[in-house]
Structures are given as structure tokens and as C-alpha cells.
mmCIF file of C-alpha atoms in Angstrom:
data_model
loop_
_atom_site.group_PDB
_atom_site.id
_atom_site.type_symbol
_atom_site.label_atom_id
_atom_site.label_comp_id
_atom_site.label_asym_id
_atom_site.label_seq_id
_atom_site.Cartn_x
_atom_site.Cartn_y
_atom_site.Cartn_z
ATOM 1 C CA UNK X 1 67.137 239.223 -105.241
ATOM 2 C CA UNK X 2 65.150 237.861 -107.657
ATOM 3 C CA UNK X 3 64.863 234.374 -106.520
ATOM 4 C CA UNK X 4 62.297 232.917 -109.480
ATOM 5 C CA UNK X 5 64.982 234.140 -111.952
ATOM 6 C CA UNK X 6 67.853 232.139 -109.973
ATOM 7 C CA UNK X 7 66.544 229.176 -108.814
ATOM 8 C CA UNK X 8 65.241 228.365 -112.526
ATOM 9 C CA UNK X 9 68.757 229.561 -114.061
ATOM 10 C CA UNK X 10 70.289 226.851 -111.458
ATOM 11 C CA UNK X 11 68.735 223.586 -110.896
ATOM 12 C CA UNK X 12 66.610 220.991 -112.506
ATOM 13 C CA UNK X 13 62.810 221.468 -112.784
ATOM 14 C CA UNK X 14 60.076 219.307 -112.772
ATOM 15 C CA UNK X 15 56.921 219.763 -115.203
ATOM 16 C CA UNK X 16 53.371 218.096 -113.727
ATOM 17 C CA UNK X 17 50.421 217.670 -115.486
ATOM 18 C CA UNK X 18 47.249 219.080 -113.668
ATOM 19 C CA UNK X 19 44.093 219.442 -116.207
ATOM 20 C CA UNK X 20 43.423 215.906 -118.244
ATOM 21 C CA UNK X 21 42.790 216.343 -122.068
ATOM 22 C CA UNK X 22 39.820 213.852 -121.780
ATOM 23 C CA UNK X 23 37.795 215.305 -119.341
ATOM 24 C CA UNK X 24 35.623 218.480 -119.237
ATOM 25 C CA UNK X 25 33.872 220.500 -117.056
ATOM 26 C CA UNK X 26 34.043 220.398 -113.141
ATOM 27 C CA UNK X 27 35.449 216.508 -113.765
ATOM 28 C CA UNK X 28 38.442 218.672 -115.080
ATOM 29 C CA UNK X 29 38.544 221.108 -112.485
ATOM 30 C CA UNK X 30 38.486 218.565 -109.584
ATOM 31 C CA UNK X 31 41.370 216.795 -111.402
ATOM 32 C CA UNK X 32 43.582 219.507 -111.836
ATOM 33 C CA UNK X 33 42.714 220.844 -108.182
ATOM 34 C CA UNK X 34 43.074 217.776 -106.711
ATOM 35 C CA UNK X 35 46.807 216.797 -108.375
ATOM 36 C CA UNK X 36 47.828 220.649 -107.303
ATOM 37 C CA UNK X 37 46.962 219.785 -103.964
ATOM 38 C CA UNK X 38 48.429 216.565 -103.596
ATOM 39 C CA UNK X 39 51.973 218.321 -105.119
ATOM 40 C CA UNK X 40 51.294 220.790 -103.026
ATOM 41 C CA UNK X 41 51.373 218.772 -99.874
ATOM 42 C CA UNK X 42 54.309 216.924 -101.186
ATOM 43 C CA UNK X 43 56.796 219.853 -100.674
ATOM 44 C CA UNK X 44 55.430 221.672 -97.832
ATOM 45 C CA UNK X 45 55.158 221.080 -94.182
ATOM 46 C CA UNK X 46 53.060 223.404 -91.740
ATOM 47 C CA UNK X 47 56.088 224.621 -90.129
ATOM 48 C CA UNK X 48 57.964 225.179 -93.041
ATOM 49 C CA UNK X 49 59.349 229.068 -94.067
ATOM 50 C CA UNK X 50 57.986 230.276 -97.055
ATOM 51 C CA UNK X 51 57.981 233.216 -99.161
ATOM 52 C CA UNK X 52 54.772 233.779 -100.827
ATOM 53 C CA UNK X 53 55.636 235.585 -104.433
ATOM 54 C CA UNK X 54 52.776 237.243 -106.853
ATOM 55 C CA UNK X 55 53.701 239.000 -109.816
ATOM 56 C CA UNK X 56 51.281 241.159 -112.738
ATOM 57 C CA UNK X 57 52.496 242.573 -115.415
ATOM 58 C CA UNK X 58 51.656 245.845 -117.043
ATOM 59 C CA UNK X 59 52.349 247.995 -119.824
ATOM 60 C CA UNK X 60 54.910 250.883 -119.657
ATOM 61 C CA UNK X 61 51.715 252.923 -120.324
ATOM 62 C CA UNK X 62 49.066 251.046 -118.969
ATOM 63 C CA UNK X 63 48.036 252.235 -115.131
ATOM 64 C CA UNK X 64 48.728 249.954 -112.845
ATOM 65 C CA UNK X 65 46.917 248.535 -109.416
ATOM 66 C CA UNK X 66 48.132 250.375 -106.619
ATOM 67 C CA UNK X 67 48.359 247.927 -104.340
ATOM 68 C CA UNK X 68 47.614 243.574 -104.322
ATOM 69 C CA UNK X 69 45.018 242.264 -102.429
ATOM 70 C CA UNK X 70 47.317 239.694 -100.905
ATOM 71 C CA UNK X 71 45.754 239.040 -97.737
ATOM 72 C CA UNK X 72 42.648 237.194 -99.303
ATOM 73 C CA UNK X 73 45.700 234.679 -99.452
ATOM 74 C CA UNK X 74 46.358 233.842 -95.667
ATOM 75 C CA UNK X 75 44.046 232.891 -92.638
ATOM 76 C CA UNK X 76 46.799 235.225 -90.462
ATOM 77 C CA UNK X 77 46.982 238.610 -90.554
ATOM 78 C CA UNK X 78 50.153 239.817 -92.874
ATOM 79 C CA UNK X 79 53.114 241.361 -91.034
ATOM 80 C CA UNK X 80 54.877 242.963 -93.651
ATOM 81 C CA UNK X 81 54.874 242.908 -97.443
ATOM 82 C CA UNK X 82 57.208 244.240 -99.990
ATOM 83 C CA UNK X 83 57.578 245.134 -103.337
ATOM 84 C CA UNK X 84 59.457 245.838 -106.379
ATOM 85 C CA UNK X 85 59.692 246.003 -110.115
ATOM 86 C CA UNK X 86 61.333 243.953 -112.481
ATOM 87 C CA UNK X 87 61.868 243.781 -116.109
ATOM 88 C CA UNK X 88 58.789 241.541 -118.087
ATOM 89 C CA UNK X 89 59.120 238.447 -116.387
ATOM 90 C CA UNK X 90 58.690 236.369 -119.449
ATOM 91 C CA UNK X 91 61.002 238.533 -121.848
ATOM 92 C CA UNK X 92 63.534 240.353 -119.780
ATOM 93 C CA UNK X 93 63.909 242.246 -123.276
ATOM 94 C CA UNK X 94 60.880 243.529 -123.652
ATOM 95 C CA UNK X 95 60.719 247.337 -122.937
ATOM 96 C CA UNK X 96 57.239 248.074 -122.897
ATOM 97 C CA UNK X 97 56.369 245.638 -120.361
ATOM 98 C CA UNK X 98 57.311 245.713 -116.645
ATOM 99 C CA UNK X 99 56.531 242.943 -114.230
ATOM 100 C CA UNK X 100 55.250 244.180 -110.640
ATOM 101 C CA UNK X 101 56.118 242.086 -107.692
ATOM 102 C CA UNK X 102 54.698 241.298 -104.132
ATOM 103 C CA UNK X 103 56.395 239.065 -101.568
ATOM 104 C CA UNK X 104 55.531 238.516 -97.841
ATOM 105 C CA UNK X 105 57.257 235.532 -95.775
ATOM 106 C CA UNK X 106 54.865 233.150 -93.468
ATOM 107 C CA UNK X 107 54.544 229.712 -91.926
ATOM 108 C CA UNK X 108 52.829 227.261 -94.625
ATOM 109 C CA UNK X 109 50.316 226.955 -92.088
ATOM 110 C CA UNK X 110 49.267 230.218 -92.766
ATOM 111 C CA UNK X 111 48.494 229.655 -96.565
ATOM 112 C CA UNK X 112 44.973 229.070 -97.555
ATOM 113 C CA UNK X 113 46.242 226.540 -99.917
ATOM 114 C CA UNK X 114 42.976 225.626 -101.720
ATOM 115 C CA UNK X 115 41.976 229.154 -102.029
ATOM 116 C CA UNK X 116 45.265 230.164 -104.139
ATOM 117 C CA UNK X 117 45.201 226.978 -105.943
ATOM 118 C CA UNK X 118 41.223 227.420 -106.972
ATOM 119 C CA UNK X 119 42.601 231.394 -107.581
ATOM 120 C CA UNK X 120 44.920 230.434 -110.068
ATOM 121 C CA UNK X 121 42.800 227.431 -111.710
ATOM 122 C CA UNK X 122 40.270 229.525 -112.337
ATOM 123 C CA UNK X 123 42.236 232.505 -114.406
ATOM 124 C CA UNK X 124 41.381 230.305 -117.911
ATOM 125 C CA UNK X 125 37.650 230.124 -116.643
ATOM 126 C CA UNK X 126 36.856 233.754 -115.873
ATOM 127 C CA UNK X 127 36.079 232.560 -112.019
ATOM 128 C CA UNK X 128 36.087 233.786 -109.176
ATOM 129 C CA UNK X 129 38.102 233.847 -107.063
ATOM 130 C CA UNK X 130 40.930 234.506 -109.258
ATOM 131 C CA UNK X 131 45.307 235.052 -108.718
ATOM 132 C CA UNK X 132 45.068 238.422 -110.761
ATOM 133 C CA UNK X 133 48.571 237.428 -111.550
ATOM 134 C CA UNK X 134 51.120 234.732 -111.558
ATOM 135 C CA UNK X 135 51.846 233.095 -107.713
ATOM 136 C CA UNK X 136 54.902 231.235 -106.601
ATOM 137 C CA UNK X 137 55.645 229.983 -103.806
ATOM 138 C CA UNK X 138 59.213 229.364 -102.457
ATOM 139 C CA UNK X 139 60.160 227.412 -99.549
ATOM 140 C CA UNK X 140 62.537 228.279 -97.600
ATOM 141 C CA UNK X 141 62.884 225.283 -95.468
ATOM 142 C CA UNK X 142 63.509 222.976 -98.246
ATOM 143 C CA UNK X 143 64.866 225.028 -101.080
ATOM 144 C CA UNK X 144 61.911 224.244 -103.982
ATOM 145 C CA UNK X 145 60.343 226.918 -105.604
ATOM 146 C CA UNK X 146 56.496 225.460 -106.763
ATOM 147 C CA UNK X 147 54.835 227.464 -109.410
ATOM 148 C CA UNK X 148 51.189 226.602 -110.871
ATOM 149 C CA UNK X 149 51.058 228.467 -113.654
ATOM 150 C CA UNK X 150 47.663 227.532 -114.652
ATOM 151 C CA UNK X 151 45.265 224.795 -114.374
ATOM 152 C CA UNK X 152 47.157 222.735 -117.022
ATOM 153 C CA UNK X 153 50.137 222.269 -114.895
ATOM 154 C CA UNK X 154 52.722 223.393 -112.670
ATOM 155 C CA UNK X 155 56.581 223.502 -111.943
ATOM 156 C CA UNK X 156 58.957 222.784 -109.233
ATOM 157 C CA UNK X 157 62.197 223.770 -108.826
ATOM 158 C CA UNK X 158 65.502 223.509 -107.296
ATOM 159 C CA UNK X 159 68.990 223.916 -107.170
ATOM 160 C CA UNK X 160 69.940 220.546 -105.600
ATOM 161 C CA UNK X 161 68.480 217.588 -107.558
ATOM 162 C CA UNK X 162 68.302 215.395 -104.349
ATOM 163 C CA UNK X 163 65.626 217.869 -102.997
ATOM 164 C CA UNK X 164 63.700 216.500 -106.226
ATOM 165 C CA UNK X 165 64.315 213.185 -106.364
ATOM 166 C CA UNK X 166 61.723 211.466 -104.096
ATOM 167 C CA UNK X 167 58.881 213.986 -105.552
ATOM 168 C CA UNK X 168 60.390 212.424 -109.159
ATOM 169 C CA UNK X 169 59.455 208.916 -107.552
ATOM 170 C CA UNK X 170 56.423 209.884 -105.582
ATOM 171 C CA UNK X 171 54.572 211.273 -108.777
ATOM 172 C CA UNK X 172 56.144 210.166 -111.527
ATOM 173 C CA UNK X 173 53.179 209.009 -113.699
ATOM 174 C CA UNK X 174 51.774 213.037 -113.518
ATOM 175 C CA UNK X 175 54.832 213.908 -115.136
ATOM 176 C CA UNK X 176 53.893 216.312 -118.124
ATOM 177 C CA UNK X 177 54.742 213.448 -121.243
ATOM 178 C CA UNK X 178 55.530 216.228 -123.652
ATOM 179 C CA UNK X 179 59.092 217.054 -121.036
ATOM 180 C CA UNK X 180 59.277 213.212 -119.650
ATOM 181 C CA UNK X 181 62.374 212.524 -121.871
ATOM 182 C CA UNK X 182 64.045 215.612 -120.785
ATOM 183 C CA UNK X 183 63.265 215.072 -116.701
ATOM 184 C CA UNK X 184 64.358 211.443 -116.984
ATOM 185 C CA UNK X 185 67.827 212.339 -118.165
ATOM 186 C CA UNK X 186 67.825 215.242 -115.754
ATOM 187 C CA UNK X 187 67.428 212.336 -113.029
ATOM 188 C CA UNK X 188 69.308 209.489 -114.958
ATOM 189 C CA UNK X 189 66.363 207.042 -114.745
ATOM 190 C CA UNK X 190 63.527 206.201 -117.164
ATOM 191 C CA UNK X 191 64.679 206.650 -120.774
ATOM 192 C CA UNK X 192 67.647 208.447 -119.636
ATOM 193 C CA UNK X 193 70.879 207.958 -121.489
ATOM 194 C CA UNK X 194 68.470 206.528 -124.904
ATOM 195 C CA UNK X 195 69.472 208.493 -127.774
ATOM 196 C CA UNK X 196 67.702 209.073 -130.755
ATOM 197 C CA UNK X 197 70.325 209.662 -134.152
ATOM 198 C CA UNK X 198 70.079 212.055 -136.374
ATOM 199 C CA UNK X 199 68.852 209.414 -139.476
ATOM 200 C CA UNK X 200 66.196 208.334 -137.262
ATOM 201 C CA UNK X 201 64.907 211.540 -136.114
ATOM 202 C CA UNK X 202 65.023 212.477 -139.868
ATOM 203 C CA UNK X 203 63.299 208.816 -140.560
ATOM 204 C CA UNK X 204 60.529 209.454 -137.820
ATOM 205 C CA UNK X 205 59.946 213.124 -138.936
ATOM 206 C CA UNK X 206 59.255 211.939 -142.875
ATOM 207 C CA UNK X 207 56.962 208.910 -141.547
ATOM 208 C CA UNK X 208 54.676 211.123 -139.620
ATOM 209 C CA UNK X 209 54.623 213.815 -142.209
ATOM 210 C CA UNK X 210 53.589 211.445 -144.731
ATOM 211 C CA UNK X 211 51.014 209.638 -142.478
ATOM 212 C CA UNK X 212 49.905 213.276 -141.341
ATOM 213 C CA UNK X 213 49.354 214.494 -145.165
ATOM 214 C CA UNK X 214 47.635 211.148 -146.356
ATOM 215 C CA UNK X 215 44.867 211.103 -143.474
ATOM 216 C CA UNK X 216 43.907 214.645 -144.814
ATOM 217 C CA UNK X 217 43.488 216.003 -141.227
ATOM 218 C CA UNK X 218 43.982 219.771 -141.324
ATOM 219 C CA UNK X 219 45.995 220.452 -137.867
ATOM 220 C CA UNK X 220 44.758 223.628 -137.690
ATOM 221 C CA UNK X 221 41.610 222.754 -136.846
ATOM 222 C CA UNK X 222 40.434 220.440 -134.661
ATOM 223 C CA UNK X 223 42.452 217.274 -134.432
ATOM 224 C CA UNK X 224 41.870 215.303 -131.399
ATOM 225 C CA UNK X 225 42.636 212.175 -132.288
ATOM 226 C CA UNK X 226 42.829 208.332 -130.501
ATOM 227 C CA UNK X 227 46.756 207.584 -130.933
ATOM 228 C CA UNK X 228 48.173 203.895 -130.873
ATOM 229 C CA UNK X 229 51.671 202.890 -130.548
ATOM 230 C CA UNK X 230 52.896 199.775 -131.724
ATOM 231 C CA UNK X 231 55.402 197.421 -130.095
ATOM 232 C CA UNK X 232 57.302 194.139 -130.329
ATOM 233 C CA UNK X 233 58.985 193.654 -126.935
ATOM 234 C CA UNK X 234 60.978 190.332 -126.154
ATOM 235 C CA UNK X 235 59.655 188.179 -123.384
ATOM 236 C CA UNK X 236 62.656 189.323 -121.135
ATOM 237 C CA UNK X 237 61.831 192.956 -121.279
ATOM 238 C CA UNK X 238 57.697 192.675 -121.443
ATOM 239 C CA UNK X 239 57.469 192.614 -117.580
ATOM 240 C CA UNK X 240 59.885 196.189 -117.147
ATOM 241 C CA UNK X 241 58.465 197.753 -120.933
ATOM 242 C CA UNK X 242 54.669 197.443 -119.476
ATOM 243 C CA UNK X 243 55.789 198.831 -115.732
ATOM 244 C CA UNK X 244 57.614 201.878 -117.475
ATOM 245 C CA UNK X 245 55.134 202.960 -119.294
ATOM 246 C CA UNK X 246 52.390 202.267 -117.157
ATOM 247 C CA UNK X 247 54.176 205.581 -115.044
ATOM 248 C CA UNK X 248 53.302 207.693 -118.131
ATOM 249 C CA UNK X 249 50.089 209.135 -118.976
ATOM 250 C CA UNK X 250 49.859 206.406 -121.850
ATOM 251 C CA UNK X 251 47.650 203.156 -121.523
ATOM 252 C CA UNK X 252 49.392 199.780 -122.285
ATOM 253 C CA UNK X 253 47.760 196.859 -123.486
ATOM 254 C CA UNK X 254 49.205 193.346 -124.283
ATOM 255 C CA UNK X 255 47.444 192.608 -127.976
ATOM 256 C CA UNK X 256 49.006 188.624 -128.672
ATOM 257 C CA UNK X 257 52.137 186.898 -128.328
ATOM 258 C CA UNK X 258 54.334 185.257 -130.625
ATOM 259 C CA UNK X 259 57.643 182.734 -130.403
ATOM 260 C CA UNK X 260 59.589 184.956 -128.157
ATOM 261 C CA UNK X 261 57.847 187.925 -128.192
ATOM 262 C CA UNK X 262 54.653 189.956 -127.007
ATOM 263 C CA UNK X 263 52.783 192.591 -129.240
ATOM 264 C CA UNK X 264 51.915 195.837 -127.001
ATOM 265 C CA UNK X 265 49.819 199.333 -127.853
ATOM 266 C CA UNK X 266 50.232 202.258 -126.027
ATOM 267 C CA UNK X 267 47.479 204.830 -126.231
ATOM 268 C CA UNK X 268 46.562 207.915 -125.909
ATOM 269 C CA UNK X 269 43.988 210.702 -126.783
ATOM 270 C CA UNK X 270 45.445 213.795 -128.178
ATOM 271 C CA UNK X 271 45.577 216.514 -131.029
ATOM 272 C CA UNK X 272 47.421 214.691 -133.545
ATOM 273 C CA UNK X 273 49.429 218.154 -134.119
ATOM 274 C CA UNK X 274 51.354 216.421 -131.369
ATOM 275 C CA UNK X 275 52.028 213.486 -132.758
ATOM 276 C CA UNK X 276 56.003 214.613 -132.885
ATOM 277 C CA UNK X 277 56.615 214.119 -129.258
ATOM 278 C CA UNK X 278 54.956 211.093 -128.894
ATOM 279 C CA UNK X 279 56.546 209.462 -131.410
ATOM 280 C CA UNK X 280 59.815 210.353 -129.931
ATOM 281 C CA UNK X 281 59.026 208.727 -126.478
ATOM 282 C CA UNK X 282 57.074 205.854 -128.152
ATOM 283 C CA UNK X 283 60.607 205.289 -130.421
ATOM 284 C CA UNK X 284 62.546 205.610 -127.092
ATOM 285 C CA UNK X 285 60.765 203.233 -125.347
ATOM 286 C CA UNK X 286 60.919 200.880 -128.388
ATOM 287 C CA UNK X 287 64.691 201.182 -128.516
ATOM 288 C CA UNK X 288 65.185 200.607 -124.376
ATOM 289 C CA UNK X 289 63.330 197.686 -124.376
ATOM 290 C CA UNK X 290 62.510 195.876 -128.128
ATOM 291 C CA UNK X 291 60.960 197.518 -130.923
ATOM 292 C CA UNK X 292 58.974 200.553 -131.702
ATOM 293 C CA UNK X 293 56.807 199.675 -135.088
ATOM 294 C CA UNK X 294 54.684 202.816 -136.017
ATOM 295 C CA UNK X 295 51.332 204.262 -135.052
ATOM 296 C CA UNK X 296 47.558 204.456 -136.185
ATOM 297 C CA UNK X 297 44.719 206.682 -135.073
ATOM 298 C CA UNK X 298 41.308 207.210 -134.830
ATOM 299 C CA UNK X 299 39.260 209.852 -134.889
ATOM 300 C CA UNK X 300 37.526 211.625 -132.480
ATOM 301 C CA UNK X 301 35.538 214.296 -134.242
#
């Protein structure tokens, strides 16, 4: 049974965000770290069931490690592991890679969480220690399968979107913004049900384009850029626009007020090469509660 493959082909997902864009070093590191943990905690008792999941992949002609150093991984001595091969784990059709997997079934308890959490962080870093692979970690108990995949972010999954819900709630505002439009119609709140048409997706992709080519930024390079959002949000709606998207990873600020209106900015710092997405939230948050009118930016570099 190849549970990752199921549970992702079933149910609804969630996408975190762990590492921060604006900061560096160990600030970024302790960030990441301690949102993992805190997710982490979130799902899984100490008496819950788990089984503990850690795959590498190899080449059909690459020699292989005989065997995982899995029990760096537990404060209890293992009882039994086991083992098989699948096909690539990130393209099933791909012939010339295999994907290797190790599974053993403990307690939570048993996990030395911040050890495989700092193991996986550090793969980008060339730290030790380090996974050596990709870990997941199913449990049983509740039916959510949580997968770091990096020290960017990590996914949760499962096939009942109740099992979800109050992690959804609990930590909402780490919700990765690039999926946030996608998760909040997978849970009918947020911007769910808002629908962008076709003439203003076309509309919004010729805007950027043109603001893209005039500020001569090559988006190849680097592009890191201060992003503002503009907004003209009736009175009615100011108190609910500012709350919403106060739970994203964007900062609101009231700029003046007119007759029956207030001017907001939402900001953010980011390569402008991803300026697409953020439009499209920005423009669905305009059209929920008032008006989306366009963006600026600064540079950064």
C-alpha cells in the first residue's frame, strides 16, 4: 500500500509556509523550525499511532545504500522496519529512476521530533544532521499524512476535510499565499466562491506585463522587489477587508479616508517574477470586499 500516493490522490491538502523570504541566516532557520514544530504539535498527540515513512531515490544504475539509518530518528529502540520499492516518487513515468522506501510504526512519543525536523531543514544547507531523503509521517490515529518537504514549507493531508478544518483555523495566516485561493475554496471560507473571468484575467495579465516591461527589471535576475497593493474598500467592508487579510502573509495599512470610503495597501516583499499570483489574490480580495486598483513597487537591490 502506498499510502503517500493515496491519501494525496483523495483528500484536500494544506500548503504552510515555513522559511520567511525576508529573513536570513539562523533568524530563518529558527523561523522555519519553529512553525514546523508548532504544525507539528498541532496534529500529533504522544499516544497517537504513527507510521514513520522515508523515501531516496536512485538511479536504475546508480548503487544504492544498503540499508537507512532510521534509528537516529527515535529515542526507542525500533521493533521492526520494512521496505520496498516504488516507481520515482515524483514521476511515476520515469524509468530510470526508482524510489526506495522505509517504514516502521511507533508511538509519537517515540519521535525525536526536532531532530527530523532540523534533519530535513538542513538538506538546502549542507548540515548536519541531515533526512538523506524525503520523510513523512502518517498518523494513524487521526488520518493526516504531514510531509516537510524542505525548510520552505510543508504539507498536510487527508481524506476527510473535517480532520483539516480546525488546523485551517488554527494557522491560517502561515498558509503558503501562492495556494491560499485554492485552500480557501477547498474549505469554502476566505475568498472561496470569488471568481475571476476570463476578460479580467486577460486584463490583469496585459497590466502586469506592461508594468513588468516598462520598469526594465530583467526577472531573470535578481528581482526582489517591495510590492504594494492598492485598495478602495467601503466603510461597511473596511473592518472584515483589514481582518482577512491581516490572516495572510501580506501587511495592511489604512493610507486616508474619503466620503464613504477608506484607501488600504497591502504589502509585501517578493521577486517581482511573482507578481502573477499576487495580483490574483490582491484582485480577489478587491472584488469580495470593494475595489482592487493596481500595484507599485520598490526596489530592493
Amino acid at each position: 500500500m502506498n499510502i503517500v500516493k493515496e491519501i494525496r490522490a483523495q483528500g484536500p491538502y494544506i500548503r504552510f509556509e515555513l522559511g520567511l523570504e525576508n529573513l536570513i541566516d539562523e533568524a530563518y532557520r529558527y523561523e522555519s523550525i519553529r512553525r514546523a514544530s508548532t504544525i507539528y504539535r498541532s496534529i500529533f498527540d504522544p499516544e497517537d499511532e504513527v507510521i514513520f515513512m522515508h523515501r531516496t531515490s536512485y538511479g536504475t544504475n546508480e548503487k544504492r545504500i544498503s540499508k537507512i539509518r532510521l534509528k537516529r530518528f527515535f529515542l526507542t529502540r525500533l521493533k521492526q522496519t520494512r521496505s520496498c520499492t516504488l516507481p520515482y516518487e515524483f514521476d511515476e513515468s520515469d524509468d530510470e529512476i526508482y524510489t526506495k522506501e522505509w517504514t516502521v510504526e511507533v508511538i509519537a512519543k517515540e519521535i525525536r521530533m526536532l531532530y527530523v525536523l532540523e534533519s530535513i531543514e538542513n538538506a538546502n544547507f549542507m548540515r548536519k544532521p541531515s533526512a538523506g531523503g524525503q520523510i513523512y509521517l502518517y498518523n494513524k490515529t487521526k488520518g493526516i499524512l504531514f510531509h516537510m518537504y524542505d525548510d520552505r514549507g510543508c504539507d498536510v493531508y487527508s481524506s476527510d476535510i473535517g480532520t483539516l478544518l480546525p488546523l485551517y483555523h488554527l494557522h491560517r495566516k502561515w498558509i503558503l499565499d501562492y495556494n491560499r485561493y485554492e485552500i480557501d475554496n477547498l474549505f469554502g471560507e476566505g475568498l472561496a466562491g470569488i471568481i475571476e473571468t476570463d476578460e479580467e484575467r486577460k486584463n490583469r495579465w496585459e497590466f502586469n506585463d506592461k508594468k513588468i516591461t516598462h520598469s526594465g527589471i530583467n526577472l531573470r535576475e535578481v528581482n526582489t522587489c517591495h510590492i504594494s497593493h492598492h485598495f478602495e474598500i467601503p466603510f461597511v467592508n473596511a473592518k472584515e477587508f483589514a481582518k482577512e487579510i491581516a490572516l495572510s502573509s501580506f501587511s495592511i495599512q489604512q493610507i486616508s479616508k474619503m466620503d464613504d470610503k477608506i484607501r488600504f495597501i497591502a504589502t509585501k516583499t517578493q521577486a517581482l517574477a511573482l507578481i502573477d499570483y499576487q495580483t490574483h489574490l490582491m484582485s480577489m480580495y478587491g472584488k469580495k470586499f470593494g475595489t482592487y486598483a493596481g500595484w507599485s513597487f520598490e526596489k530592493t537591490f
